[in-house]
Tab-separated table of C-alpha atoms in Angstrom:
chain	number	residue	atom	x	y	z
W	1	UNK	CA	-63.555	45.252	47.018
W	2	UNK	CA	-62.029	44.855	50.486
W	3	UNK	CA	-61.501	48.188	52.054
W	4	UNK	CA	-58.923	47.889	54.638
W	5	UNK	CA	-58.370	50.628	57.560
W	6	UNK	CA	-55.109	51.348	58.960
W	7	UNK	CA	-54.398	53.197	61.972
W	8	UNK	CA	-51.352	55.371	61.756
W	9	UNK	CA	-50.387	57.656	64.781
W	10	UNK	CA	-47.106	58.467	66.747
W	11	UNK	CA	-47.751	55.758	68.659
W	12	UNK	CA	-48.314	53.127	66.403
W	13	UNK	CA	-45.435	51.589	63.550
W	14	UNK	CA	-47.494	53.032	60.695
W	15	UNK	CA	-44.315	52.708	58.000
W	16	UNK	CA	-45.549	49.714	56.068
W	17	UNK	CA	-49.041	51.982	55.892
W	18	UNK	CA	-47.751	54.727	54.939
W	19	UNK	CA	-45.513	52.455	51.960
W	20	UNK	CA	-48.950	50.715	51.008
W	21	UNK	CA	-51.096	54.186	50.844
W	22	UNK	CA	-48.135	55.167	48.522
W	23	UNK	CA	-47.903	52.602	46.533
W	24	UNK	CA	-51.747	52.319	46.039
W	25	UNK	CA	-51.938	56.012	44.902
W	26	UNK	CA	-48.850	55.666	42.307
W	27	UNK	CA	-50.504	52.302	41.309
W	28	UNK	CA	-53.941	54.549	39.972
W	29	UNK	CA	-55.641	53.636	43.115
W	30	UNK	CA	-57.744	56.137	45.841
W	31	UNK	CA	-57.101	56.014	49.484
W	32	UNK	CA	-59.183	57.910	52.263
W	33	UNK	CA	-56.749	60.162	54.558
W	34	UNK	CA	-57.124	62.401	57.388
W	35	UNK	CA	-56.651	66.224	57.149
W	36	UNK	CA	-57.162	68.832	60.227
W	37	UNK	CA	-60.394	69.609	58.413
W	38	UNK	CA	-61.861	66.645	57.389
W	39	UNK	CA	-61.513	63.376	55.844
W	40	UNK	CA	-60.224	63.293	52.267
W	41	UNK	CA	-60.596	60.945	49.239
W	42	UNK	CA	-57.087	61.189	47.388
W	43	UNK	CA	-56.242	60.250	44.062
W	44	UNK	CA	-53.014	61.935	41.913
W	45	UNK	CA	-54.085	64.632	40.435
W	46	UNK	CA	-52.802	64.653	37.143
W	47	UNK	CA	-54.251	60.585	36.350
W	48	UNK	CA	-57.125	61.238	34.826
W	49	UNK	CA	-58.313	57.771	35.109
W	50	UNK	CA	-57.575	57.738	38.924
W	51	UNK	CA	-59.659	60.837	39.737
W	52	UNK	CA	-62.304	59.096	37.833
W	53	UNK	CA	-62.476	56.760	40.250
W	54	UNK	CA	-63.316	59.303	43.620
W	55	UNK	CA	-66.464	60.772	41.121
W	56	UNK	CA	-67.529	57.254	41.208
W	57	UNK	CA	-66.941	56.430	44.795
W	58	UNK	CA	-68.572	59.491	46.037
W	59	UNK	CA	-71.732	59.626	43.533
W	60	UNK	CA	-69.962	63.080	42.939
W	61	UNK	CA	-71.216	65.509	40.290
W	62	UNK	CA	-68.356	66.031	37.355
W	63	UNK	CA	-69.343	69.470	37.470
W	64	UNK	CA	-67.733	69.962	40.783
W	65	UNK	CA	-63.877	70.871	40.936
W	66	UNK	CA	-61.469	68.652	43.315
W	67	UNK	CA	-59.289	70.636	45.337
W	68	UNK	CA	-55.806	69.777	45.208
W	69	UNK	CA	-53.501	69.039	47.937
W	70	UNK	CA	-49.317	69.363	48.205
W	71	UNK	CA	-46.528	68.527	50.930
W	72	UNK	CA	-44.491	71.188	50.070
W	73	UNK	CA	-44.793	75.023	49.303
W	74	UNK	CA	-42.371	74.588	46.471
W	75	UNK	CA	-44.469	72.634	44.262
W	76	UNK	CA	-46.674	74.824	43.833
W	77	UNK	CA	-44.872	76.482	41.047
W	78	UNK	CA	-45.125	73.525	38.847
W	79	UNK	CA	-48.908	73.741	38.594
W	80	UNK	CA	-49.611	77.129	38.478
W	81	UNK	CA	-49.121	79.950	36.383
W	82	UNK	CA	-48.163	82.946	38.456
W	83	UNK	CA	-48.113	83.238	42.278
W	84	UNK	CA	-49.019	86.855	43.223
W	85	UNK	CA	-47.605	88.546	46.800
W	86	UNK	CA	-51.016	88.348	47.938
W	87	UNK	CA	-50.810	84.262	47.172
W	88	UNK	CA	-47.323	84.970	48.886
W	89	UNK	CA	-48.396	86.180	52.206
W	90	UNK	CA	-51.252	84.074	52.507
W	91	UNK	CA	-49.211	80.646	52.272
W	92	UNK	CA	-46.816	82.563	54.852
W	93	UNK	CA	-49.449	82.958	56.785
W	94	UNK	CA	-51.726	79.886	56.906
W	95	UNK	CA	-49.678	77.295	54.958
W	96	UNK	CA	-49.703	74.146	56.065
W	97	UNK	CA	-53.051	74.747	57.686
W	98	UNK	CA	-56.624	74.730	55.932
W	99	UNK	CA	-56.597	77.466	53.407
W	100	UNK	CA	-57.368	76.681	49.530
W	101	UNK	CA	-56.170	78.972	47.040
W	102	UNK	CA	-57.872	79.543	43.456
W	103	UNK	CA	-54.836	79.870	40.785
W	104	UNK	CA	-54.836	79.962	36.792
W	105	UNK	CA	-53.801	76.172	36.528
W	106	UNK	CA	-50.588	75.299	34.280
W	107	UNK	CA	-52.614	74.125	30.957
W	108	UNK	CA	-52.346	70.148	30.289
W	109	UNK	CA	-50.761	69.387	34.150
W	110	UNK	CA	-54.037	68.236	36.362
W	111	UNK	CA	-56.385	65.513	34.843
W	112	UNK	CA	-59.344	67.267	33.211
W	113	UNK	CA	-61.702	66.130	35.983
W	114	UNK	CA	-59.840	67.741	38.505
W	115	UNK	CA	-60.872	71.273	37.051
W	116	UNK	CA	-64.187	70.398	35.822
W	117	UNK	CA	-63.114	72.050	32.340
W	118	UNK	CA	-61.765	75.420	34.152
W	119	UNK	CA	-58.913	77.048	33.649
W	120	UNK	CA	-58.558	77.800	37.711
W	121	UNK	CA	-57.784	75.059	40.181
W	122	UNK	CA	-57.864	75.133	43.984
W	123	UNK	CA	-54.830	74.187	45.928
W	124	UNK	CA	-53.954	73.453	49.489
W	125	UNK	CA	-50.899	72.229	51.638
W	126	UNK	CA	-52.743	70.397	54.754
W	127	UNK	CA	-51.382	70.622	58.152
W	128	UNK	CA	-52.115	67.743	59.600
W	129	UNK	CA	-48.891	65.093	60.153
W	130	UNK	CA	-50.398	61.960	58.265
W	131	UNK	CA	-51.319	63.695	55.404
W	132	UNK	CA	-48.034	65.784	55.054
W	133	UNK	CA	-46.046	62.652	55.622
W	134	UNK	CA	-47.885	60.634	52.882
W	135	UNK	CA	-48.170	63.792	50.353
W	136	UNK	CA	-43.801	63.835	51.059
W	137	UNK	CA	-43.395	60.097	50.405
W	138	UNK	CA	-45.265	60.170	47.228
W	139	UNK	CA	-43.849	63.325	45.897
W	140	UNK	CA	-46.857	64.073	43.414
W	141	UNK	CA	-50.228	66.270	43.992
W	142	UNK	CA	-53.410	64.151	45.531
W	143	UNK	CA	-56.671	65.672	44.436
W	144	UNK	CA	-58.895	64.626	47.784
W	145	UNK	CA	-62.596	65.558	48.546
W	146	UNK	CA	-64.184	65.176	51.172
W	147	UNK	CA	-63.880	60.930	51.812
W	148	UNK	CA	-68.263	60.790	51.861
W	149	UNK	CA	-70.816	60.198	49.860
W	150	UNK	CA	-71.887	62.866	47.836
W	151	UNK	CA	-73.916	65.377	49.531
W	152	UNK	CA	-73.886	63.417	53.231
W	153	UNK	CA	-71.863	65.389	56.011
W	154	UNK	CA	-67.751	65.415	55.628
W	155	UNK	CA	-66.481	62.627	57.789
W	156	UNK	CA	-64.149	63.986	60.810
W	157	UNK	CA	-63.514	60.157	61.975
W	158	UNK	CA	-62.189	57.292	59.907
W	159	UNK	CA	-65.069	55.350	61.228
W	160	UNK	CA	-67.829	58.011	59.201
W	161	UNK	CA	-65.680	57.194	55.824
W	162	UNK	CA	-66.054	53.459	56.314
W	163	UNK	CA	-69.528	53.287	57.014
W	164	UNK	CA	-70.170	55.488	53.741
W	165	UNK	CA	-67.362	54.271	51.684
W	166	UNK	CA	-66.989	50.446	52.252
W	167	UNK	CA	-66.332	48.191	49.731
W	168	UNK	CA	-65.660	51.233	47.129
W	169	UNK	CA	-62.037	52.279	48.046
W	170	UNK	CA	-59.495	49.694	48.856
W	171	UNK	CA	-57.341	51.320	51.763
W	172	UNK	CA	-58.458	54.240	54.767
W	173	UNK	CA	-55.892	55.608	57.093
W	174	UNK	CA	-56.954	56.438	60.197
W	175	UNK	CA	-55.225	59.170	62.432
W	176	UNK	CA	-57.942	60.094	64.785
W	177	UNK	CA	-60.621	62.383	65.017
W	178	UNK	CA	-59.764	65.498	62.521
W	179	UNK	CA	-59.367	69.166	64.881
W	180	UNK	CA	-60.930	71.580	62.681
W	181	UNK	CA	-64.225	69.790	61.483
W	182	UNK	CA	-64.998	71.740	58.686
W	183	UNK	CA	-63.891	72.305	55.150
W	184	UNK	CA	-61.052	74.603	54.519
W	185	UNK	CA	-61.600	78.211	53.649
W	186	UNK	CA	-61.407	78.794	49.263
W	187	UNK	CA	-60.004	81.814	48.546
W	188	UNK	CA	-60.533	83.033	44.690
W	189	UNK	CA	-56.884	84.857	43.964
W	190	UNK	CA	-57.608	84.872	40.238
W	191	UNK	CA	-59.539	88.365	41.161
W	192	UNK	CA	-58.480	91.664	41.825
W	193	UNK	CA	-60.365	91.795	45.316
W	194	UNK	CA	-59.738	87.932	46.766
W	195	UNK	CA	-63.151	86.576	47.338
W	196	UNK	CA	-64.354	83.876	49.520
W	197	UNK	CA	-65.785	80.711	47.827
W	198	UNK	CA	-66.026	78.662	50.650
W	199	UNK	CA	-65.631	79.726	54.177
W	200	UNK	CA	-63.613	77.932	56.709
W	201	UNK	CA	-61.271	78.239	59.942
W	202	UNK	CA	-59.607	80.740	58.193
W	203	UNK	CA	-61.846	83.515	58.725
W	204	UNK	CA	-62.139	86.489	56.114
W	205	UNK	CA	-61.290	88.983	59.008
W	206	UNK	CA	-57.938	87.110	59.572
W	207	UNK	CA	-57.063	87.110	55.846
W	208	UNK	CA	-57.516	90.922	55.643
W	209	UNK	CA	-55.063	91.544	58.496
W	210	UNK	CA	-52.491	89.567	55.603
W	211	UNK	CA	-53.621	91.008	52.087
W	212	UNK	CA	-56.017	94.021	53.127
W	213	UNK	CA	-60.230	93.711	51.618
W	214	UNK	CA	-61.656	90.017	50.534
W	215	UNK	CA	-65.393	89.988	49.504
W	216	UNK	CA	-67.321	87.155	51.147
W	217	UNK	CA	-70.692	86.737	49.080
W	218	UNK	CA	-73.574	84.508	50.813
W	219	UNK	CA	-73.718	80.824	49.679
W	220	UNK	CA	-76.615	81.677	47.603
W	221	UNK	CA	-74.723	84.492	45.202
W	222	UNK	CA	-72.413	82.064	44.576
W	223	UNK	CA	-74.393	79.412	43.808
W	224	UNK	CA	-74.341	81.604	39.931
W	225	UNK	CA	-72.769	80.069	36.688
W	226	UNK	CA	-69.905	77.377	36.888
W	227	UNK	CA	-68.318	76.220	40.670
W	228	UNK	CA	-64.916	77.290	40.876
W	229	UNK	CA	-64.474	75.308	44.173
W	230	UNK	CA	-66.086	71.890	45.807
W	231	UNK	CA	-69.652	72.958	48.119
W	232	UNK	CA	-70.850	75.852	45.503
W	233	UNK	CA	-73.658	73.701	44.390
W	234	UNK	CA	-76.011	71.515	45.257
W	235	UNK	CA	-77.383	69.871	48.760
W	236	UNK	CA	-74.649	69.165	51.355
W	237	UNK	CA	-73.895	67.749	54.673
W	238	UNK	CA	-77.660	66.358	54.468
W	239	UNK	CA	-79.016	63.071	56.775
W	240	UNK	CA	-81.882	61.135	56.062
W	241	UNK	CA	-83.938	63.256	58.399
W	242	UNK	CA	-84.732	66.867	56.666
W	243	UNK	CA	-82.700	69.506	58.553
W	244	UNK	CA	-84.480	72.829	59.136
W	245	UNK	CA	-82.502	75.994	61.398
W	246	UNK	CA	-84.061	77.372	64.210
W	247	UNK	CA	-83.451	80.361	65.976
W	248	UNK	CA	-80.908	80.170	68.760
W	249	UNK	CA	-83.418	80.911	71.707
W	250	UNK	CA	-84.808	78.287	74.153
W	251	UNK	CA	-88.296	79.637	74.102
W	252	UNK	CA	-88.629	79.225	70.182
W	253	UNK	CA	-87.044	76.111	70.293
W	254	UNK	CA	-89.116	74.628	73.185
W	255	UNK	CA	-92.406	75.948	71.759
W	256	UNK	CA	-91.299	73.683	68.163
W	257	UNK	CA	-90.604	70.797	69.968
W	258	UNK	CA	-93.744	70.646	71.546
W	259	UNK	CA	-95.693	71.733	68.423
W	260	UNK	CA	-93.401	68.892	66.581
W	261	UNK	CA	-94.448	66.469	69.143
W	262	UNK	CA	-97.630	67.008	69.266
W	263	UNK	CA	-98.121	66.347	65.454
W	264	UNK	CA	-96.687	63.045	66.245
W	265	UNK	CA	-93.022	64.158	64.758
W	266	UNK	CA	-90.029	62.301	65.962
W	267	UNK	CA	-87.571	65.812	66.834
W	268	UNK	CA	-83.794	65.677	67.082
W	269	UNK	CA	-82.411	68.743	68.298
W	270	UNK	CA	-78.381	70.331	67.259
W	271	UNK	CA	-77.560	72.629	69.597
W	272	UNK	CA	-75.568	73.754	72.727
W	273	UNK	CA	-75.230	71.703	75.724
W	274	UNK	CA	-78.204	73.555	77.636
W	275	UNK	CA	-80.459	73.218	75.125
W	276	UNK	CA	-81.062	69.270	76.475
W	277	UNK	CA	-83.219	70.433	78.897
W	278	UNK	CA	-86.171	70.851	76.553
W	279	UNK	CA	-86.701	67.023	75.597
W	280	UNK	CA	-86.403	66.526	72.133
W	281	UNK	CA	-86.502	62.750	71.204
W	282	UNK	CA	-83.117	62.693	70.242
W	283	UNK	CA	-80.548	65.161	71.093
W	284	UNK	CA	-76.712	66.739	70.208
W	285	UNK	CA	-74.499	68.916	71.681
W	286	UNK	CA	-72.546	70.831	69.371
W	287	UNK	CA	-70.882	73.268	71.787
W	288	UNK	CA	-71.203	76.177	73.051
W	289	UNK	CA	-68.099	78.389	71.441
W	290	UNK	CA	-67.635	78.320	67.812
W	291	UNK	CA	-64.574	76.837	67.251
W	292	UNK	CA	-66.485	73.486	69.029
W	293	UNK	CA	-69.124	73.663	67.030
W	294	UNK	CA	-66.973	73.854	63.841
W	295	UNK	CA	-65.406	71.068	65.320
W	296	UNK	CA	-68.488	69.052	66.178
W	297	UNK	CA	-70.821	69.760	63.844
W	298	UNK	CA	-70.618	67.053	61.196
W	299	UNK	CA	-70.608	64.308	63.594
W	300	UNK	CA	-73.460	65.770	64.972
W	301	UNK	CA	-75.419	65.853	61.480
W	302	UNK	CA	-74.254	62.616	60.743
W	303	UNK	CA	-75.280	61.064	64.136
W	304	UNK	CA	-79.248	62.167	63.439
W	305	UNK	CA	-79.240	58.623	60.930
W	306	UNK	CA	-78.581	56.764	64.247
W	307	UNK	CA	-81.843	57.684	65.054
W	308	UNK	CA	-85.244	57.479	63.925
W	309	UNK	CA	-85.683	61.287	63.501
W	310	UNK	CA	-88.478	62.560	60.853
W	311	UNK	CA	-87.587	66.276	61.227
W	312	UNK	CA	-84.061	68.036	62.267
W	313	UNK	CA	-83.771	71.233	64.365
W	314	UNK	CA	-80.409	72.967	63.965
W	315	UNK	CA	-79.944	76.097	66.091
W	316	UNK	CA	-78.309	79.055	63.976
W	317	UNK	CA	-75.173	81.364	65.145
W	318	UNK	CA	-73.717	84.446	63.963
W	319	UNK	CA	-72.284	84.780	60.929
W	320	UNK	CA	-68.731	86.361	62.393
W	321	UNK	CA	-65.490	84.507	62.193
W	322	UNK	CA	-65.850	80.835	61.666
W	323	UNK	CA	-69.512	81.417	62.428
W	324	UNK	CA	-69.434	82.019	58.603
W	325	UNK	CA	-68.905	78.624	58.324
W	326	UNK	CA	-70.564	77.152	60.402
W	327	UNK	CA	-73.693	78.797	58.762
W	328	UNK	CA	-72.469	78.036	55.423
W	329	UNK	CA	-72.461	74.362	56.211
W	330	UNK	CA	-76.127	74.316	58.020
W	331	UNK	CA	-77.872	76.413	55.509
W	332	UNK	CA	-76.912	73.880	53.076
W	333	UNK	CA	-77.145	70.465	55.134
W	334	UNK	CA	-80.967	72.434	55.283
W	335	UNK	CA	-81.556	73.686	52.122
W	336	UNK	CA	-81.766	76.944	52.997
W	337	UNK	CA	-85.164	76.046	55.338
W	338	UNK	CA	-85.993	77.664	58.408
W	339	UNK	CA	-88.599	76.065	60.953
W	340	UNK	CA	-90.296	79.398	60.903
W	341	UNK	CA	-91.626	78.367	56.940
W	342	UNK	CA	-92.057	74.764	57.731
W	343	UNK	CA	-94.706	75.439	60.581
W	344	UNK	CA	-96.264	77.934	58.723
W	345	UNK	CA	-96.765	75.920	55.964
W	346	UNK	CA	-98.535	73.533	58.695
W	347	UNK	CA	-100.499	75.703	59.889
W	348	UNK	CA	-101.725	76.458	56.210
């Protein structure tokens, strides 16, 4: 197959794009689109053979729900059951922007593979102008993951979706470099206190000023029983190179590259701009505030397979505001390793 990528901005005539995107996804077909989080692999959700087709273009798990996106807050009464005031306020609040909500699906409206055989289902109205416009043409609900291979870092350019996704999906708009960088924040609204799934831009002390106390429960107590949204299980966000955090403090950072080296490791270093200074073979600025290294993060991870890195240091941050996910999304592209065990176990 001959995947084709289109670039559609404000200053480009994009119609006939946005026509053949819409055409391709009414036709059963997937097409890679750009959100403000990240890159998304869309298929209409309730064509069952159509979602199909992003499991098998991603190497996804079926076990993992697709969230789904709309172009209008009016829709969403046609797939759900109820909408609570607390689902109310929220989409007041953050709608379009990147905030998933878990509802009691309408029974027999999404393809089955959409839910993973739940009765919940997470949905989302994007913010970002290309995928609003395209979600409006075509009038129906896309189910989109992230546009990657399973369990590689989310793509924030087009160029990241055609380098995994090639020959497997047969059309990629491209509207630039995505602004957020990271997934959108899941919120569970099925329960009586709203609880986190995933965390995102939307930050669980910003949905409490809307609908009062949300429980946020680490990666790892969720990673219980069934996933009610995408990122709950399994490795994410991963290069080829094994990723291991690292404190955020020159000193321990400098004192591992040198052990690294010294045991003949190839070292690239994530971390903020200053952090260059202490030589790693390979290194990437993520930022120094957390909103750019939300932003940069995934390009980061992904640029380590440029390289020909044997080991990945990630410096950590605080878990506060979109620190949350930011941590969320390393201790998982790591597997939950920290240097600190790795050169231990060296040592041993």
């Amino acid at each position: 197959m001959e995947t084709q990528r289109l670039v559609v901005d404000n200053n480009v005539e994009s119609e006939k794009s946005y026509t053949q995107a819409v055409n391709l996804l009414a036709e059963g077909e997937i097409v890679a689109l750009p959100t403000e989080t990240v890159y998304g692999l869309g298929a209409v959700a309730t064509n069952e053979a159509a979602v199909k087709k992003i499991y098998s273009a991603k190497g996804r798990p079926s076990d993992n729900p697709l969230i789904v996106h709309i172009g209008t807050k009016e829709e969403l009464s046609k797939y759900v059951d109820t909408i609570s005031e607390k689902a109310v306020k929220c989409m007041d609040a953050f709608w379009p922007g990147p905030l998933t909500m878990i509802f009691k699906a309408k029974p027999n409206v999404f393809a089955k593979s959409v839910t993973a055989g739940l009765d919940t289902v997470g949905i989302r109205m994007p913010s970002h102008p290309v995928a609003l416009k395209l979600l409006q043409a075509l009038g129906m609900p896309v189910a989109a993951p992230s546009a990657n291979r399973s369990g590689k870092p989310s793509p924030t350019e087009a160029i990241h979706v055609e380098q995994d996704l090639a020959g497997k999906i047969p059309l990629i708009l491209d509207g630039g470099a995505t602004g957020v960088g990271v997934e959108s924040t899941v919120l569970d609204l099925t329960k009586e206190i709203p609880v986190i799934l995933r965390p995102g831009a939307i930050t669980k002390e910003m949905l409490e000023e809307v609908i009062g106390p949300v429980d946020q429960p680490t990666h790892i107590e969720q990673e219980q029983g069934a996933p009610k949204a995408p990122g709950m299980k399994y490795t994410h966000y991963a290069p080829n190179a094994p990723v291991y955090l690292i404190e955020r403090n020159k000193q321990i950072v400098q004192e591992a590259i040198q052990y690294l080296q010294a045991k003949d490791y190839k070292v690239a270093l994530i971390a903020p701009p200053s952090f260059k200074e202490l030589s790693p073979d390979w290194f990437f600025s993520i930022g120094n505030t957390q909103d750019e290294m939300a932003s940069h993060l995934f390009h980061a991870l992904r640029a380590c397979d440029s390289t020909d890195a044997q080991i990945v240091l990630a410096t950590a941050t605080s878990t506060e505001g979109v620190g949350a996910a930011i941590m969320n999304r390393l201790e998982k592209s790591a597997g939950g390793k920290w240097y600190s065990d790795f050169s231990n176990a060296l040592k041993d």
